[in-house]
Short mmCIF file of C-alpha atoms (C1' of nucleotides) in Angstrom, two decimals:
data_model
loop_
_atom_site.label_atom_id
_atom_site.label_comp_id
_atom_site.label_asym_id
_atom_site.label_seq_id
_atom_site.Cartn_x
_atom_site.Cartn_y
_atom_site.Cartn_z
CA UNK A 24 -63.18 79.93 159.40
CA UNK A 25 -63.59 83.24 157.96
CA UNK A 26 -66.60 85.24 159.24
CA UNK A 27 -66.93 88.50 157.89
CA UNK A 28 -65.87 91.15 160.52
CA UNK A 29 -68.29 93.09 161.66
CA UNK A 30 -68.80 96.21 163.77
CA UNK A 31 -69.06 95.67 167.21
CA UNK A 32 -72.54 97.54 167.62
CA UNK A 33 -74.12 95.49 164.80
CA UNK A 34 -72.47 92.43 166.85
CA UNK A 35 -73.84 93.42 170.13
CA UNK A 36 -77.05 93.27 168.73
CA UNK A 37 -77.09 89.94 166.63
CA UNK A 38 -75.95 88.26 169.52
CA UNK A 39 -78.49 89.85 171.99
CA UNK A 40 -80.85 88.87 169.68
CA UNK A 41 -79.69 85.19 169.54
CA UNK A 42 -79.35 85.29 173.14
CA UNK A 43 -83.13 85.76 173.18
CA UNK A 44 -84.03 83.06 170.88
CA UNK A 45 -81.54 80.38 172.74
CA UNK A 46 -83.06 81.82 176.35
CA UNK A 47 -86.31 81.43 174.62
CA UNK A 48 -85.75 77.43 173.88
CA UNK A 49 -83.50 76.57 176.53
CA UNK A 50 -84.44 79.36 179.43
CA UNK A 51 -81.79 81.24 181.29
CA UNK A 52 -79.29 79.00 182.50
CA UNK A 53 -79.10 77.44 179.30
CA UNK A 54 -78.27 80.43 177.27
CA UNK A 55 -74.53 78.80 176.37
CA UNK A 56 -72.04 80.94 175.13
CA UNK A 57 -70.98 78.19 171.99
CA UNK A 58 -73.99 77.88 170.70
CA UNK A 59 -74.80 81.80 170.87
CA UNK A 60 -71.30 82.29 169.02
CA UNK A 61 -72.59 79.62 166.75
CA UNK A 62 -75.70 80.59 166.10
CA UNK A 63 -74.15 84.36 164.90
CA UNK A 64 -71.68 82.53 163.04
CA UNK A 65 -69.17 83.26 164.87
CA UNK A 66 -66.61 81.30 167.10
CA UNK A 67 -67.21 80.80 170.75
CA UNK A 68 -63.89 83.12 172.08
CA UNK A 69 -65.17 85.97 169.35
CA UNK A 70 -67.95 86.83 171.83
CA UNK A 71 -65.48 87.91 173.97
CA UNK A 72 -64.40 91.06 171.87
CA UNK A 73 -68.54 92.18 172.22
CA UNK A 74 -69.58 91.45 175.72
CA UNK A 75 -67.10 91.07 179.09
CA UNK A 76 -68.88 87.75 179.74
CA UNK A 77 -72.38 85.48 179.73
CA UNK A 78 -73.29 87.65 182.90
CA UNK A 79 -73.08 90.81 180.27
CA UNK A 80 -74.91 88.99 177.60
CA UNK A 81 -77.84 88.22 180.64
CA UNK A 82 -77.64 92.11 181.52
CA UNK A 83 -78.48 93.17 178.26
CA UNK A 84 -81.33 90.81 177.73
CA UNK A 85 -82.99 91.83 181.19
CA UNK A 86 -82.66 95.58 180.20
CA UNK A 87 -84.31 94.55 177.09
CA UNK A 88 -87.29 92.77 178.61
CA UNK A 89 -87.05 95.64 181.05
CA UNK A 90 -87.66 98.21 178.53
CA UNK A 91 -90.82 96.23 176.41
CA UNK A 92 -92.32 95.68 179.81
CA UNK A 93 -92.34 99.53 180.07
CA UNK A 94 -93.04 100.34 176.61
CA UNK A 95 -95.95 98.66 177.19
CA UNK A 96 -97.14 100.77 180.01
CA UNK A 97 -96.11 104.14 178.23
CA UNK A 98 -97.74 102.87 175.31
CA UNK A 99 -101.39 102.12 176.37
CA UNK A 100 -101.13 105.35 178.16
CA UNK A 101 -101.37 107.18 174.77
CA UNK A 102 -103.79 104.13 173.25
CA UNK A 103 -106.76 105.31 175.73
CA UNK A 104 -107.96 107.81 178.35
CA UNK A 105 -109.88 105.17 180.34
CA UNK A 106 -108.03 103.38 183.26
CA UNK A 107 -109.92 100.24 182.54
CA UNK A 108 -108.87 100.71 178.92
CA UNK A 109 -105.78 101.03 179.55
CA UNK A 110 -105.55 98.12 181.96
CA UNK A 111 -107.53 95.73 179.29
CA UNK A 112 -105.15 96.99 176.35
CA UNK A 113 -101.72 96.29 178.61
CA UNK A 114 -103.21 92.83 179.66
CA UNK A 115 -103.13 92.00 175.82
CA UNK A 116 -100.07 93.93 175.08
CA UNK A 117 -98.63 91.24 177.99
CA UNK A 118 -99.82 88.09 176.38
CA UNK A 119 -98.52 89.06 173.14
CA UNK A 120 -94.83 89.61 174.59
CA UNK A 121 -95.03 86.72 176.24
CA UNK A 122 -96.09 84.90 173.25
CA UNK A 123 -93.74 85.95 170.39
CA UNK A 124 -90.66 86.06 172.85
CA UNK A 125 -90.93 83.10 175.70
CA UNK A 126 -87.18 84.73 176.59
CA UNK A 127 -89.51 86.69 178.78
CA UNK A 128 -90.70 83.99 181.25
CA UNK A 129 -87.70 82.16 181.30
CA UNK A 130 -85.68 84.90 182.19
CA UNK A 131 -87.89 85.73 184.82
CA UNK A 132 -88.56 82.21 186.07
CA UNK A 133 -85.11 81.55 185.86
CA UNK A 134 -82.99 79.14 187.65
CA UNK A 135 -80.35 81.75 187.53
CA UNK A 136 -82.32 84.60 188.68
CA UNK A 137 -84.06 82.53 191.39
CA UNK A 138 -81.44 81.54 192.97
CA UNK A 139 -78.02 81.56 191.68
CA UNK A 140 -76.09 85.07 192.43
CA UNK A 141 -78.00 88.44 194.94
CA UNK A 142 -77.13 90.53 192.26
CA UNK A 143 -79.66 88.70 189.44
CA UNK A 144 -82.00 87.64 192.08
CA UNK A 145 -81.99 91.35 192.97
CA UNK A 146 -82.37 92.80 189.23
CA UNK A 147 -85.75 90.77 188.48
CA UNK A 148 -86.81 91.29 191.67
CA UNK A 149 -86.52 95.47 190.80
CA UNK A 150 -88.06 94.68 187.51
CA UNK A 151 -90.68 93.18 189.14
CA UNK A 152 -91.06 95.40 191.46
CA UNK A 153 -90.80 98.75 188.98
CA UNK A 154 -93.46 96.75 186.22
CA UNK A 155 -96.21 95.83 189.34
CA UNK A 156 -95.78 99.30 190.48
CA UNK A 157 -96.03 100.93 187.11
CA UNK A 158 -99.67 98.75 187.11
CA UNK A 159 -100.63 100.16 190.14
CA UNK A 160 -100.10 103.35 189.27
CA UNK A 161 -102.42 102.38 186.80
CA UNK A 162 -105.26 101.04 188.90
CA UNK A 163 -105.04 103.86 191.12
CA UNK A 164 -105.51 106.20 188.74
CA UNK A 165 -108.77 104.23 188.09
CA UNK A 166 -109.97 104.92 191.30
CA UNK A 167 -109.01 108.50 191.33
CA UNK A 168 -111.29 108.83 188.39
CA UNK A 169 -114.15 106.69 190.42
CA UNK A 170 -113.66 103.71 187.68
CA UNK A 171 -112.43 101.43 190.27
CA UNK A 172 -113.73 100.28 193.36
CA UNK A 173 -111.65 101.80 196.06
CA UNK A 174 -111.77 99.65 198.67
CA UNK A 175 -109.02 97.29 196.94
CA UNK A 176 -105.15 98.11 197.53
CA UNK A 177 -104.15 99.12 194.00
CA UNK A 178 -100.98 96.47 194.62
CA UNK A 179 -102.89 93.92 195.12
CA UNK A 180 -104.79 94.60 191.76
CA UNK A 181 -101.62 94.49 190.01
CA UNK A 182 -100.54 91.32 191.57
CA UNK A 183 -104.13 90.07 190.57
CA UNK A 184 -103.35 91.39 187.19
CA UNK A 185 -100.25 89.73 186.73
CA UNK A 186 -102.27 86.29 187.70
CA UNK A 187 -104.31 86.64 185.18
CA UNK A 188 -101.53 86.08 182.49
CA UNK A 189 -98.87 84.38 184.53
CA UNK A 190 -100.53 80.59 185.15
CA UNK A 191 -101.90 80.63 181.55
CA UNK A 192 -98.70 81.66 180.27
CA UNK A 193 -96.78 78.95 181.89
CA UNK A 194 -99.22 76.24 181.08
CA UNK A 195 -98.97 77.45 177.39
CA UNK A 196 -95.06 76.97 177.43
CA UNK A 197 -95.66 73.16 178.72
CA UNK A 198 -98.16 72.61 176.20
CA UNK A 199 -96.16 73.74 173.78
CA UNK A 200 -98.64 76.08 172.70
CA UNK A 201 -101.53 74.06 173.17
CA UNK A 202 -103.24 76.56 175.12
CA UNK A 203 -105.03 79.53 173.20
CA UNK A 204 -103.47 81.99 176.10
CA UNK A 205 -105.36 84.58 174.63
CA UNK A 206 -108.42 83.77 174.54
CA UNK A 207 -108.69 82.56 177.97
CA UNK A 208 -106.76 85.76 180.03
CA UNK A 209 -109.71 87.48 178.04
CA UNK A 210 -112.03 85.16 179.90
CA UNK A 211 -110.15 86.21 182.82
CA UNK A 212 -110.22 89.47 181.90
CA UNK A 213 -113.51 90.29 181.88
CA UNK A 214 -114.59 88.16 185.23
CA UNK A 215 -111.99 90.54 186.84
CA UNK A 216 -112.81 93.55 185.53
CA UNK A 217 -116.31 93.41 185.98
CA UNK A 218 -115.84 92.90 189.50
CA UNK A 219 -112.98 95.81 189.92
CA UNK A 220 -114.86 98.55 188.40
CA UNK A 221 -117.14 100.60 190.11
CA UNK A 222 -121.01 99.34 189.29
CA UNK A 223 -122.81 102.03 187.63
CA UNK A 224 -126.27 100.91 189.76
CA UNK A 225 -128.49 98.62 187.75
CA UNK A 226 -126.68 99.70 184.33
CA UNK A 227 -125.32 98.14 181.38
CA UNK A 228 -121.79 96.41 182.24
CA UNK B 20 -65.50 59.41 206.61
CA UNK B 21 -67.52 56.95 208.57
CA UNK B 22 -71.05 57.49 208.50
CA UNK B 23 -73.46 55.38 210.17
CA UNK B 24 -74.70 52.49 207.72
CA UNK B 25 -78.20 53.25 207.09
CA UNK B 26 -81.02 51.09 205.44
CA UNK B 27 -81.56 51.96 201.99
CA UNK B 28 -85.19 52.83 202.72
CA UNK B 29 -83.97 55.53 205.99
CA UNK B 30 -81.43 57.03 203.36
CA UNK B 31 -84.16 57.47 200.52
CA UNK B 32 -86.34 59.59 203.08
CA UNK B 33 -83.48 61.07 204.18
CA UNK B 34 -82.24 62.46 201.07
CA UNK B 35 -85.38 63.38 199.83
CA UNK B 36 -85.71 65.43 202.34
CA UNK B 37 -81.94 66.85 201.86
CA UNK B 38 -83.09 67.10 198.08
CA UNK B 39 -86.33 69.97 199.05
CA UNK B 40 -84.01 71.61 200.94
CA UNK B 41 -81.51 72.18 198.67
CA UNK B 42 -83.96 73.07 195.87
CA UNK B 43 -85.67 75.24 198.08
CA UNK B 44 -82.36 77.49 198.60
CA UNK B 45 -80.95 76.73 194.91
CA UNK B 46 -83.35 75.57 192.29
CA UNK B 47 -84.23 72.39 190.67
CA UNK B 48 -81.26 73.12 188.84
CA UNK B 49 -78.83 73.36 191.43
CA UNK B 50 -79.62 70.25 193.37
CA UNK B 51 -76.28 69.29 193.38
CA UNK B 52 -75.21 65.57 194.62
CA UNK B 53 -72.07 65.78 195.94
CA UNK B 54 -74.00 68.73 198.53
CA UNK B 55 -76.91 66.56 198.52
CA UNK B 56 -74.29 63.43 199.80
CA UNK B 57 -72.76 66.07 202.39
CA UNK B 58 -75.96 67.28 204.34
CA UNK B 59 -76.96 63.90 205.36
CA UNK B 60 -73.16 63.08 206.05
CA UNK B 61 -72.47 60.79 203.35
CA UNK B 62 -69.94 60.63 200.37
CA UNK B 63 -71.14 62.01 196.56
CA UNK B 64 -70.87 58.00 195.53
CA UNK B 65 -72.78 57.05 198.11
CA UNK B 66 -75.94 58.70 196.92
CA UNK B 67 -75.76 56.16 194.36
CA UNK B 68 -76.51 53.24 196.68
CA UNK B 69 -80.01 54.87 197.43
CA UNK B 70 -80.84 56.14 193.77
CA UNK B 71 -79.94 55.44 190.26
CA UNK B 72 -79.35 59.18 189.65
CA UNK B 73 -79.59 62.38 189.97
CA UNK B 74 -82.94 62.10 187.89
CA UNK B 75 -84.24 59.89 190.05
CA UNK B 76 -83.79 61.78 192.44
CA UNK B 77 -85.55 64.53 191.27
CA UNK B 78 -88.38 62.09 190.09
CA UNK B 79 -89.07 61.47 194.14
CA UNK B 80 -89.08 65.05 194.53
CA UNK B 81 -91.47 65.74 191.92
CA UNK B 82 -93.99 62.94 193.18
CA UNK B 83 -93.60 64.39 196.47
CA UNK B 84 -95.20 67.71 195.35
CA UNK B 85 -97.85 66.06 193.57
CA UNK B 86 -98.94 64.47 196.93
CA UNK B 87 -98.68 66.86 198.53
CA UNK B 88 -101.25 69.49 196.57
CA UNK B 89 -103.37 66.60 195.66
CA UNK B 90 -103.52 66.01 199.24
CA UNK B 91 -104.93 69.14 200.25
CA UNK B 92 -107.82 69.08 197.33
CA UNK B 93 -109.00 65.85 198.98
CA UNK B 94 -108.52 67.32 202.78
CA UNK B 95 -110.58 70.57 201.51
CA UNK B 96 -113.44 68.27 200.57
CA UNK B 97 -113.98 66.56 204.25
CA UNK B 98 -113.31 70.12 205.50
CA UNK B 99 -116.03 71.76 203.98
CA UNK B 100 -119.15 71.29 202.35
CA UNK B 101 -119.41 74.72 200.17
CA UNK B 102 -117.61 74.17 197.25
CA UNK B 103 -116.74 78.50 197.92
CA UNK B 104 -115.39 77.34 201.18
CA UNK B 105 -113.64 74.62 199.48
CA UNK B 106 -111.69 76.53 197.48
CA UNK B 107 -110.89 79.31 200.01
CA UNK B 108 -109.06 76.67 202.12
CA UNK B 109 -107.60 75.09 199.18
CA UNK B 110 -106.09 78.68 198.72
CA UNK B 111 -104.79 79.01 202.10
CA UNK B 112 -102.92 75.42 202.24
CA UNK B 113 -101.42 76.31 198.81
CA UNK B 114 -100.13 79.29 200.12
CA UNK B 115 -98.66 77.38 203.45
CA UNK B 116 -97.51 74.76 201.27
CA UNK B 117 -95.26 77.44 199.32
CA UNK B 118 -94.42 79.25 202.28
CA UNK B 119 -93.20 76.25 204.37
CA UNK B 120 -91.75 74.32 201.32
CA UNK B 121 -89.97 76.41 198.67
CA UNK B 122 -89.03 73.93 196.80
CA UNK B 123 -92.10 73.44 195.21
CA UNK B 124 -91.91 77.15 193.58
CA UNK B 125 -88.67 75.83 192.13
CA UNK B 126 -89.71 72.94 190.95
CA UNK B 127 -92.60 74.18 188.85
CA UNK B 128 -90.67 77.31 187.68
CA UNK B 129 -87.59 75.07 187.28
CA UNK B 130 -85.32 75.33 183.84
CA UNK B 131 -84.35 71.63 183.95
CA UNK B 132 -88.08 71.36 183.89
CA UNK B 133 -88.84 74.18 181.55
CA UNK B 134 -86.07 73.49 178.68
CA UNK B 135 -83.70 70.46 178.78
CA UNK B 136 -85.65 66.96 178.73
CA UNK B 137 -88.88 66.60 177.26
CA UNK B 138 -89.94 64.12 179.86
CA UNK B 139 -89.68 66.33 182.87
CA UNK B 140 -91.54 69.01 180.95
CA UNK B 141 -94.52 66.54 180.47
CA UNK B 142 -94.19 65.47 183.97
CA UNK B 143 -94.95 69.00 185.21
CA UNK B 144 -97.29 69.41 182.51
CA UNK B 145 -99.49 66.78 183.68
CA UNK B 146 -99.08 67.80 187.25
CA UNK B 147 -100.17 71.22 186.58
CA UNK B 148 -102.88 70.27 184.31
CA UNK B 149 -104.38 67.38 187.42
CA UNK B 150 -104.04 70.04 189.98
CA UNK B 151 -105.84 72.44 187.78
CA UNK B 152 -108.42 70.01 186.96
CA UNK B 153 -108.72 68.89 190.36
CA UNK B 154 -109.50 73.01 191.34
CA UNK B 155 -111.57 72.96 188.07
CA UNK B 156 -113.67 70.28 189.17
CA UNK B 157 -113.88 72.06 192.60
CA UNK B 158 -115.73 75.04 190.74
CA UNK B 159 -118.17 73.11 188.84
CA UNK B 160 -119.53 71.95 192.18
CA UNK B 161 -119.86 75.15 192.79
CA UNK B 162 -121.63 75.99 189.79
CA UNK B 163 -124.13 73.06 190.19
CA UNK B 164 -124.79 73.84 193.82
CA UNK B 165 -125.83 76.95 192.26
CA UNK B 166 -123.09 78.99 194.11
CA UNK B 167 -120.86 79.77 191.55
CA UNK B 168 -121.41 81.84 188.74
CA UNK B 169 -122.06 79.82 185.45
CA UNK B 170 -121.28 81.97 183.00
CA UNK B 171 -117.88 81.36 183.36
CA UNK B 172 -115.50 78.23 182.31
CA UNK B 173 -114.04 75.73 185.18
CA UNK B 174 -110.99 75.78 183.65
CA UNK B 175 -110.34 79.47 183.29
CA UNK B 176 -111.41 80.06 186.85
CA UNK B 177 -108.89 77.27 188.26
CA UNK B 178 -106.30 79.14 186.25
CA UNK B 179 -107.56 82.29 187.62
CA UNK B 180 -107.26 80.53 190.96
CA UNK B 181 -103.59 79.73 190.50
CA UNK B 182 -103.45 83.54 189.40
CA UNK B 183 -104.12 84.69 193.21
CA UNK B 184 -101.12 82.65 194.30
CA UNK B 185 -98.49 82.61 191.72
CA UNK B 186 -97.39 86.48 191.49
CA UNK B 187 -97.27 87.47 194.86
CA UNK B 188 -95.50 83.90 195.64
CA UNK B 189 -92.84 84.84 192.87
CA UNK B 190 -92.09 87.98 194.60
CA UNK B 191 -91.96 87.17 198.04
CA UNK B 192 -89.20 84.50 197.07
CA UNK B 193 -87.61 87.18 195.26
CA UNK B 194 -87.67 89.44 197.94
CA UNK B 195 -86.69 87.09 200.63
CA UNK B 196 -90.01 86.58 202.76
CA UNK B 197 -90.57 90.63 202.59
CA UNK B 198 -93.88 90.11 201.08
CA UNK B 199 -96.59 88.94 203.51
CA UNK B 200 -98.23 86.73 200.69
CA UNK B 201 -100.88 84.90 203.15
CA UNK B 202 -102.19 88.90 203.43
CA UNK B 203 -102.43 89.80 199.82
CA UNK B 204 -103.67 86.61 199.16
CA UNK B 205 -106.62 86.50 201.16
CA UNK B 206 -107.10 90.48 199.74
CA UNK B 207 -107.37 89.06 196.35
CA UNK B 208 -109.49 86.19 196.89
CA UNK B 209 -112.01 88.18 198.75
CA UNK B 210 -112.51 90.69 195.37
CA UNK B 211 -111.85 87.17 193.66
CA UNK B 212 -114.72 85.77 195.25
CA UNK B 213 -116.87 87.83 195.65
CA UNK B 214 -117.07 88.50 191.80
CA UNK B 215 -117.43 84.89 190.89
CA UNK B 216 -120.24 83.98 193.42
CA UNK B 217 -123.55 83.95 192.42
CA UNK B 218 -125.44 86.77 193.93
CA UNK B 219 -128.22 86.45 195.78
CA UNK B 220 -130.42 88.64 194.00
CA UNK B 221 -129.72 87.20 190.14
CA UNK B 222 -130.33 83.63 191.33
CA UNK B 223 -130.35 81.61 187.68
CA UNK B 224 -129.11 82.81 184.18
"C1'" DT C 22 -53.51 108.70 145.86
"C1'" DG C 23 -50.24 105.74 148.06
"C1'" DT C 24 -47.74 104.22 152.08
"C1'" DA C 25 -46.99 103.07 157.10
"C1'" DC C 26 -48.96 102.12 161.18
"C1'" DA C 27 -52.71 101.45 164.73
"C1'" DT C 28 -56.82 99.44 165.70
"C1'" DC C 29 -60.00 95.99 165.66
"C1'" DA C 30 -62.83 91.75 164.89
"C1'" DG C 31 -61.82 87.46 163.84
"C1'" DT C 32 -59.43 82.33 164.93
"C1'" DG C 33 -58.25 77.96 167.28
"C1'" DA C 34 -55.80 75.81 170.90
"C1'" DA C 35 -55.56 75.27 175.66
"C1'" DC C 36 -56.80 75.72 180.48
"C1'" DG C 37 -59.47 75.09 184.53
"C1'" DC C 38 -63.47 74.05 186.98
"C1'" DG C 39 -67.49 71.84 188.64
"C1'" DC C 40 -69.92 68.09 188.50
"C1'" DG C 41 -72.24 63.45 187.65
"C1'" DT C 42 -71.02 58.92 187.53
"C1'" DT C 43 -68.20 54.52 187.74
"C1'" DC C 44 -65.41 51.22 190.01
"C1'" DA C 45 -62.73 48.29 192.93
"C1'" DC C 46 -62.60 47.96 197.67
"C1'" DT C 47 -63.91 47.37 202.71
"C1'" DG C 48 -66.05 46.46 206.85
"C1'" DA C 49 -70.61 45.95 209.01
"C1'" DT C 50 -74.99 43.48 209.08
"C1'" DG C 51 -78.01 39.55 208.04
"C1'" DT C 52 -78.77 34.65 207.23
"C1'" DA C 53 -78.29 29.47 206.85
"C1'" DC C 54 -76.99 25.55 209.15
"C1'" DT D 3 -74.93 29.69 219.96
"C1'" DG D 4 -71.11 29.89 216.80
"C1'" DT D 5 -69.27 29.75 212.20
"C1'" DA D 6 -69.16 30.65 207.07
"C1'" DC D 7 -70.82 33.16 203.59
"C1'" DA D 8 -73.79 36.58 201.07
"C1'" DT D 9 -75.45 40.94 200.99
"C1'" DC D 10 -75.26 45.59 201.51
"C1'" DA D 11 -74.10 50.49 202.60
"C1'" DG D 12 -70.25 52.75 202.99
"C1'" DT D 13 -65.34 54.99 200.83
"C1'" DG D 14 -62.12 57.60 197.85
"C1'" DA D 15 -59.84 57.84 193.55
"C1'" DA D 16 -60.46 58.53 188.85
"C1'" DC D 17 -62.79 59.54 184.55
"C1'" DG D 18 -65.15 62.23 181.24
"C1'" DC D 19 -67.81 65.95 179.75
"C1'" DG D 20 -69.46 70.45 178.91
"C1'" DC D 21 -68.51 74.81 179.28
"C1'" DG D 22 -66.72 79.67 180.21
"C1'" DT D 23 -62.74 82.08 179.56
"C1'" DT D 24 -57.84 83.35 178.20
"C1'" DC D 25 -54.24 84.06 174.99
"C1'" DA D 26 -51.10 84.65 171.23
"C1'" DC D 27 -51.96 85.20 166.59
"C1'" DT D 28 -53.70 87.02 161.97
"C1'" DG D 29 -55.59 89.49 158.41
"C1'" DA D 30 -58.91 93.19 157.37
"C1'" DT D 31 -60.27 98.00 158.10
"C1'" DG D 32 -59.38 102.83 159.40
"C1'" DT D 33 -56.32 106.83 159.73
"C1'" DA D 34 -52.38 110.18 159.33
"C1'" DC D 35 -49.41 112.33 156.31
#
DNA sequence: TGTACATCAGTGAACGCGCGTTCACTGATGTAC
DNA sequence: TGTACATCAGTGAACGCGCGTTCACTGATGTAC
């Protein structure tokens, strides 16, 4: 029944954008293509003419997650000259993401991505990689500056970082947003931080 | 064709154990029964005897991992006396527990328990939320004993906790055992620590 | 500006596959007497 | 200790379901002249 056409670009997008709502309720492996079609308005074989397959559909949402991860980093590089800064600013630009898109940990939690097919396992695990790396880059810059104690692998700060938001976040999502995820990676926040940076002797924080 | 009959009781252990393996390798959500049936050399229907389902199943599973973390909170208590200490060994058996069992990664990150029923997601919910108040409680020993800082909530520094772990777990799975987690661990518990310890010189708030 | 044709985004029916689960059955094991 | 019967853990065939994907088609949109 009669949906109007539509340019394939503007397609592309509506449905990438559904595919992140669906991932976002029902995670990776439950991103299905009729209810993606349906939720577009369109009819499950109409997909077809926009995207090869689901796999192309999950390609375009990791590039996407991909690309707000590293936004992110980019961004608070302009937001503030301070490492620290910086570091604090991404940590909340993180929780947000995670926040207004769950998409985010479900694709990376994913059934599909954990275990299903290399080539997935092998995308997140770049994404990962690249995201942790970019933070590191990050922290190390901290310590060139002498803002951060230097006798810490700046990897391992990263991973720290990412542990600050990761259990939170996935408690949240089993709550059901019970969990003010914000408020307490702040907590976290500033019991790490305080003990990263360098101590200025005897001064003020 | 032909296997051995079994008591019901021998078959249940058995393909419990079949059932960790196989989500270790594939996911909560590719514990499959007709491969669960095959690797302890029975027919798919057969599983059936033993279990109502493949829920039921899973159910096993899941109470399996919740022994098996609340069993090493109560083992770090006769271990140790120092609530610090505590917690550092609680650290390492979580990590060995990971290490040695995947399974459990999967089950906690699993889609079947992140989307589809709203049962399973409360299960894990409440097994993530005893654990963390288990490792909460841990820390406000601490605090009384006067060894842990106590400007800082239980809870957030049992997520924290989970925080050292989590990450680096994620990516060694991803990265097939590349990732010496037990290493970075420890790393990030001693800057971890160290920061949430009461110093010496500021005894009291 | 109109006509002829190519392209393109829709449709619905059908196919195939994997998988959980059911069912009637069989032969071994356990139990009562 | 042997016999009769109940129970119980196997088997394989079949069913049903959800789902991704294919295909022949149609009517709208774009383009050449």
């Amino acid at each position: 029944m009669g949906a109007t056409k539509q340019r394939t670009e503007v397609r592309r997008r509506q449905i990438a954008r559904a595919a992140l709502r669906l991932m976002a309720r029902r995670g990776a492996g439950g991103l299905r293509i009729g209810a993606l079609a349906r939720s577009v308005g369109l009819v499950p074989s109409a997909v077809y003419r926009h995207f090869r397959g689901r796999d192309a559909v999950m390609d375009l949402v990791l590039d996407y997650v991909r690309d707000e991860l590293m936004a992110n980093v980019a961004a608070v590089r302009t937001q503030a000259r301070d490492p620290l800064k910086r570091l604090h600013r991404l940590l909340r630009r993180h929780v947000r993401l995670i926040v207004q898109n769950r998409a985010i940990l479900r694709v990376v939690f994913s059934e599909d991505v954990f275990g299903e097919s290399p080539r997935r396992r092998e995308q997140v695990r770049a994404l990962m990689h690249d995201y942790l790396g970019a933070v590191a880059e990050l922290f190390q810059e901290g310590q060139q500056a002498g803002r951060v104690r230097r006798d810490a692998e700046p990897r391992t700060l990263a991973l720290m970082f990412l542990g600050l938001i990761q259990p939170a976040a996935l408690l949240w999502h089993l709550s059901g947003k019970q969990l003010p995820v914000a408020v307490v990676t702040e907590q976290a926040w500033e019991i790490f931080s305080e003990s990263v940076a360098t101590k200025p002797k005897e001064e003020r924080r």
